[in-house]
Amino acid sequence: MNRVTLQDVADHAGVSMKTVSNVVRGYQHVSPRMRERVQAAIDELGYRPNRTGRSLATGRSSMLGLAFPDLRRPYFAELAHVFARVAEARGYRLLLAETGATADGERSVLRDPEAGIMDGMVLQPQVLAARDLDDQRHGLPIVFLGEDPQPDGADQVAIDNVAAARDAVGHLVRSGRRRIGFLGHETDRISWTSTLRLEGYRAALAEAGLPADPSLLVARRQDGVALDAEEALGAALDAGLELDGLLCRDDLAAIGALRALRRRGLDVPGDVAVIGWDAIELGASTAPSLTSVAPDTRALAERALDLLLERLEGYAGPGRHVTVGHTIQYRESAPELPAPSDPPESGGRPPASTATPLPGTAAP
């Protein structure tokens, strides 16, 4: 049986090959009606894209690189899964790499032999900026993820960390918390991510008329390690730190915080309300389940690949810096507050026993 071609699908659907190509590659600028028409022809004929033929015809491999600092961290693993699904829908496969959050690691993903077969790369740097990597890329299109400042000529996608931290601390303030800590920033070199989240934390305290008490900032020695965060918060509590709310730099720090608080007989959220960051799936299974800042990971992947594929299609203009949204995923550790029309609880703080948390759902 002869292989079904793109032209066969176009003839069957009564459209141009370009329209079929746009549907196969997942381009957004196709009307829903036309997309359904082409997809019906694809399904009926059993068309499958010929990646080898496309590579020979276009000089591309249909392979994209995705490089993260540390794939042991649940957030990066879950984000890689989202990227893989979005890339697959557009006719691309991913090569996944880990940089180790080092300068050599970030350079090596561009120097390794695999870089020569990639059409482009999405990279989350933690050490080097685009200008430091420019002489390593050899014309390879790159889109940067994350908060580290990138020059005007670079494409970048991130969330607004300052606004997200303000939203999280604002929720703690509205629930009646007045001594709100921040757990998990670094001890040696504070990253740009921590800098922005601390900026939002302090801004929310100022808006609420609360002092920015330095004793409420609890650093950890190892970034992304729950046990280290547990030990850091435990030592601070044992030294006399008093708090009734806590924003954590990431969910692993929050998981460590839950254990440190429980081991000292403190109830969450009754005594201390806790909010994490990243909304990883594991947060649905902690005790109590974890309220967390949830980046819009789907939008992050969609927009990053939009920018990258536009570069591949010939866009040569200035860099685009795109901000995607976030939400607060409410669970038991800092429950959602009653709607304004509901009668407030006495004392301004909803008791843990009467709060109605969201079910333990997976991160978006």
CSV table of N, CA and C in Angstrom, one decimal, residues 80-161:
chain,number,residue,atom,x,y,z
A,80,ALA,N,9.0,19.6,31.6
A,80,ALA,CA,9.5,18.9,30.4
A,80,ALA,C,8.4,18.1,29.8
A,81,HIS,N,7.5,17.4,30.6
A,81,HIS,CA,6.4,16.7,30.1
A,81,HIS,C,5.4,17.6,29.3
A,82,VAL,N,5.1,18.7,29.8
A,82,VAL,CA,4.3,19.6,29.1
A,82,VAL,C,4.9,20.1,27.7
A,83,PHE,N,6.2,20.4,27.8
A,83,PHE,CA,6.9,20.8,26.5
A,83,PHE,C,6.8,19.6,25.5
A,84,ALA,N,7.0,18.4,25.9
A,84,ALA,CA,7.0,17.3,25.0
A,84,ALA,C,5.7,17.1,24.3
A,85,ARG,N,4.6,17.3,25.1
A,85,ARG,CA,3.3,17.2,24.5
A,85,ARG,C,3.0,18.3,23.5
A,86,VAL,N,3.4,19.5,23.8
A,86,VAL,CA,3.1,20.7,23.0
A,86,VAL,C,4.0,20.5,21.7
A,87,ALA,N,5.3,20.1,21.9
A,87,ALA,CA,6.1,20.0,20.7
A,87,ALA,C,5.6,18.9,19.8
A,88,GLU,N,5.2,17.8,20.4
A,88,GLU,CA,4.7,16.7,19.5
A,88,GLU,C,3.5,17.1,18.7
A,89,ALA,N,2.6,17.9,19.3
A,89,ALA,CA,1.4,18.4,18.6
A,89,ALA,C,1.8,19.2,17.4
A,90,ARG,N,3.0,19.8,17.4
A,90,ARG,CA,3.5,20.6,16.3
A,90,ARG,C,4.5,19.9,15.4
A,91,GLY,N,4.6,18.6,15.6
A,91,GLY,CA,5.4,17.8,14.7
A,91,GLY,C,6.9,17.8,15.0
A,92,TYR,N,7.2,18.0,16.3
A,92,TYR,CA,8.6,18.0,16.7
A,92,TYR,C,8.8,17.1,17.9
A,93,ARG,N,10.0,16.6,18.0
A,93,ARG,CA,10.4,15.8,19.1
A,93,ARG,C,11.5,16.6,19.9
A,94,LEU,N,11.6,16.2,21.2
A,94,LEU,CA,12.5,16.9,22.1
A,94,LEU,C,13.8,16.1,22.5
A,95,LEU,N,14.9,16.7,22.5
A,95,LEU,CA,16.1,16.2,23.1
A,95,LEU,C,16.3,16.9,24.5
A,96,LEU,N,16.3,16.1,25.5
A,96,LEU,CA,16.3,16.7,26.9
A,96,LEU,C,17.7,16.7,27.4
A,97,ALA,N,18.1,17.8,28.0
A,97,ALA,CA,19.5,17.9,28.5
A,97,ALA,C,19.4,18.6,29.9
A,98,GLU,N,20.5,18.3,30.7
A,98,GLU,CA,20.6,18.9,32.1
A,98,GLU,C,21.9,19.6,32.1
A,99,THR,N,21.8,20.9,32.6
A,99,THR,CA,23.0,21.7,32.7
A,99,THR,C,23.8,21.7,34.0
A,100,GLY,N,23.1,21.2,35.0
A,100,GLY,CA,23.7,21.2,36.4
A,100,GLY,C,23.8,22.5,37.0
A,101,ALA,N,23.2,23.5,36.4
A,101,ALA,CA,23.2,24.9,36.9
A,101,ALA,C,24.7,25.4,37.0
A,102,THR,N,25.5,25.0,36.0
A,102,THR,CA,26.9,25.5,36.0
A,102,THR,C,27.1,26.2,34.7
A,103,ALA,N,28.1,27.1,34.6
A,103,ALA,CA,28.5,27.7,33.4
A,103,ALA,C,28.9,26.7,32.3
A,104,ASP,N,29.8,25.8,32.7
A,104,ASP,CA,30.2,24.7,31.8
A,104,ASP,C,29.0,23.9,31.2
A,105,GLY,N,28.1,23.6,32.1
A,105,GLY,CA,27.0,22.8,31.7
A,105,GLY,C,26.1,23.6,30.7
A,106,GLU,N,25.9,24.8,30.9
A,106,GLU,CA,25.1,25.6,30.0
A,106,GLU,C,25.8,25.8,28.7
A,107,ARG,N,27.1,25.9,28.7
A,107,ARG,CA,27.8,26.0,27.4
A,107,ARG,C,27.8,24.7,26.7
A,108,SER,N,27.9,23.6,27.4
A,108,SER,CA,28.1,22.3,26.8
A,108,SER,C,26.9,21.9,26.0
A,109,VAL,N,25.7,22.3,26.4
A,109,VAL,CA,24.5,21.8,25.7
A,109,VAL,C,24.5,22.4,24.3
A,110,LEU,N,25.2,23.5,24.1
A,110,LEU,CA,25.3,24.1,22.8
A,110,LEU,C,26.5,23.6,22.0
A,111,ARG,N,27.5,23.0,22.7
A,111,ARG,CA,28.7,22.5,22.0
A,111,ARG,C,28.6,21.0,21.7
A,112,ASP,N,27.8,20.2,22.4
A,112,ASP,CA,27.8,18.8,22.3
A,112,ASP,C,27.3,18.4,20.9
A,113,PRO,N,27.7,17.2,20.4
A,113,PRO,CA,27.3,16.8,19.1
A,113,PRO,C,25.9,16.8,18.8
A,114,GLU,N,25.0,16.6,19.9
A,114,GLU,CA,23.6,16.6,19.6
A,114,GLU,C,23.1,17.9,19.2
A,115,ALA,N,23.8,19.0,19.6
A,115,ALA,CA,23.4,20.3,19.2
A,115,ALA,C,23.3,20.5,17.7
A,116,GLY,N,24.2,19.7,17.0
A,116,GLY,CA,24.2,19.9,15.5
A,116,GLY,C,23.0,19.3,14.8
A,117,ILE,N,22.2,18.5,15.5
A,117,ILE,CA,21.0,17.9,14.8
A,117,ILE,C,19.7,18.6,15.3
A,118,MET,N,19.8,19.6,16.1
A,118,MET,CA,18.6,20.3,16.6
A,118,MET,C,18.3,21.5,15.7
A,119,ASP,N,17.0,21.8,15.5
A,119,ASP,CA,16.6,22.9,14.8
A,119,ASP,C,16.6,24.2,15.7
A,120,GLY,N,16.5,24.0,17.0
A,120,GLY,CA,16.4,25.1,17.9
A,120,GLY,C,16.4,24.6,19.3
A,121,MET,N,16.5,25.5,20.3
A,121,MET,CA,16.6,25.1,21.7
A,121,MET,C,15.8,26.0,22.6
A,122,VAL,N,15.2,25.4,23.6
A,122,VAL,CA,14.6,26.2,24.7
A,122,VAL,C,15.5,25.9,25.9
A,123,LEU,N,16.0,26.9,26.6
A,123,LEU,CA,17.0,26.8,27.6
A,123,LEU,C,16.7,27.6,28.8
A,124,GLN,N,16.7,27.0,30.0
A,124,GLN,CA,16.6,27.8,31.3
A,124,GLN,C,17.9,27.9,31.9
A,125,PRO,N,18.6,29.1,31.7
A,125,PRO,CA,19.9,29.3,32.3
A,125,PRO,C,19.8,29.7,33.8
A,126,GLN,N,20.8,29.4,34.6
A,126,GLN,CA,20.9,29.9,35.9
A,126,GLN,C,22.2,30.7,36.2
A,127,VAL,N,23.1,30.5,35.3
A,127,VAL,CA,24.4,31.2,35.5
A,127,VAL,C,24.7,32.2,34.4
A,128,LEU,N,24.6,31.8,33.1
A,128,LEU,CA,25.0,32.6,32.0
A,128,LEU,C,23.8,33.3,31.4
A,129,ALA,N,24.1,34.5,30.9
A,129,ALA,CA,23.1,35.3,30.1
A,129,ALA,C,23.3,35.0,28.6
A,130,ALA,N,22.3,35.5,27.8
A,130,ALA,CA,22.4,35.2,26.4
A,130,ALA,C,23.7,35.8,25.8
A,131,ARG,N,24.1,36.9,26.2
A,131,ARG,CA,25.4,37.5,25.7
A,131,ARG,C,26.6,36.6,26.0
A,132,ASP,N,26.5,35.8,27.1
A,132,ASP,CA,27.6,34.9,27.4
A,132,ASP,C,27.6,33.6,26.5
A,133,LEU,N,26.4,33.3,26.0
A,133,LEU,CA,26.2,32.1,25.3
A,133,LEU,C,26.2,32.3,23.8
A,134,ASP,N,26.2,33.6,23.4
A,134,ASP,CA,26.0,34.0,22.0
A,134,ASP,C,27.1,33.3,21.1
A,135,ASP,N,28.4,33.3,21.6
A,135,ASP,CA,29.4,32.8,20.7
A,135,ASP,C,29.5,31.3,20.7
A,136,GLN,N,28.6,30.6,21.5
A,136,GLN,CA,28.5,29.2,21.5
A,136,GLN,C,27.4,28.7,20.7
A,137,ARG,N,26.5,29.5,20.3
A,137,ARG,CA,25.2,29.0,19.7
A,137,ARG,C,25.4,28.7,18.2
A,138,HIS,N,26.3,29.3,17.5
A,138,HIS,CA,26.6,29.0,16.1
A,138,HIS,C,25.3,29.1,15.2
A,139,GLY,N,24.5,30.1,15.5
A,139,GLY,CA,23.3,30.4,14.7
A,139,GLY,C,22.1,29.6,15.1
A,140,LEU,N,22.3,28.8,16.2
A,140,LEU,CA,21.1,28.0,16.6
A,140,LEU,C,20.1,28.9,17.3
A,141,PRO,N,18.8,28.9,16.9
A,141,PRO,CA,17.8,29.7,17.5
A,141,PRO,C,17.6,29.2,19.0
A,142,ILE,N,17.5,30.2,19.9
A,142,ILE,CA,17.3,29.8,21.3
A,142,ILE,C,16.2,30.7,21.9
A,143,VAL,N,15.4,30.1,22.7
A,143,VAL,CA,14.4,30.9,23.5
A,143,VAL,C,14.8,30.6,25.0
A,144,PHE,N,14.9,31.6,25.8
A,144,PHE,CA,15.2,31.5,27.2
A,144,PHE,C,14.0,31.4,28.1
A,145,LEU,N,14.0,30.5,29.1
A,145,LEU,CA,13.0,30.5,30.1
A,145,LEU,C,13.5,31.1,31.4
A,146,GLY,N,12.6,31.5,32.2
A,146,GLY,CA,13.0,32.0,33.5
A,146,GLY,C,13.2,33.5,33.7
A,147,GLU,N,13.6,33.9,34.9
A,147,GLU,CA,13.6,35.3,35.3
A,147,GLU,C,14.9,36.0,35.0
A,148,ASP,N,16.0,35.3,34.8
A,148,ASP,CA,17.3,36.0,34.7
A,148,ASP,C,17.2,37.0,33.6
A,149,PRO,N,17.6,38.2,33.8
A,149,PRO,CA,17.5,39.2,32.7
A,149,PRO,C,18.3,38.8,31.5
A,150,GLN,N,17.6,39.0,30.3
A,150,GLN,CA,18.2,38.7,29.1
A,150,GLN,C,18.2,40.0,28.2
A,151,PRO,N,19.2,40.1,27.3
A,151,PRO,CA,19.3,41.3,26.5
A,151,PRO,C,18.1,41.5,25.6
A,152,ASP,N,18.0,42.7,25.0
A,152,ASP,CA,16.8,43.0,24.2
A,152,ASP,C,16.8,42.1,23.0
A,153,GLY,N,17.9,41.6,22.5
A,153,GLY,CA,17.9,40.7,21.3
A,153,GLY,C,17.5,39.3,21.5
A,154,ALA,N,17.3,38.9,22.8
A,154,ALA,CA,17.0,37.5,23.1
A,154,ALA,C,15.5,37.3,23.3
A,155,ASP,N,15.0,36.2,22.9
A,155,ASP,CA,13.6,35.8,23.2
A,155,ASP,C,13.5,35.1,24.5
A,156,GLN,N,12.5,35.5,25.3
A,156,GLN,CA,12.5,35.0,26.7
A,156,GLN,C,11.0,34.9,27.1
A,157,VAL,N,10.7,33.8,27.9
A,157,VAL,CA,9.3,33.6,28.4
A,157,VAL,C,9.5,33.4,29.9
A,158,ALA,N,8.6,34.0,30.7
A,158,ALA,CA,8.7,33.9,32.2
A,158,ALA,C,7.3,34.3,32.8
A,159,ILE,N,7.2,34.0,34.1
A,159,ILE,CA,6.0,34.6,34.8
A,159,ILE,C,6.5,35.8,35.5
A,160,ASP,N,5.5,36.6,36.0
A,160,ASP,CA,5.8,37.8,36.8
A,160,ASP,C,6.0,37.3,38.3
A,161,ASN,N,7.3,37.1,38.7
A,161,ASN,CA,7.5,36.6,40.0
A,161,ASN,C,7.2,37.5,41.1
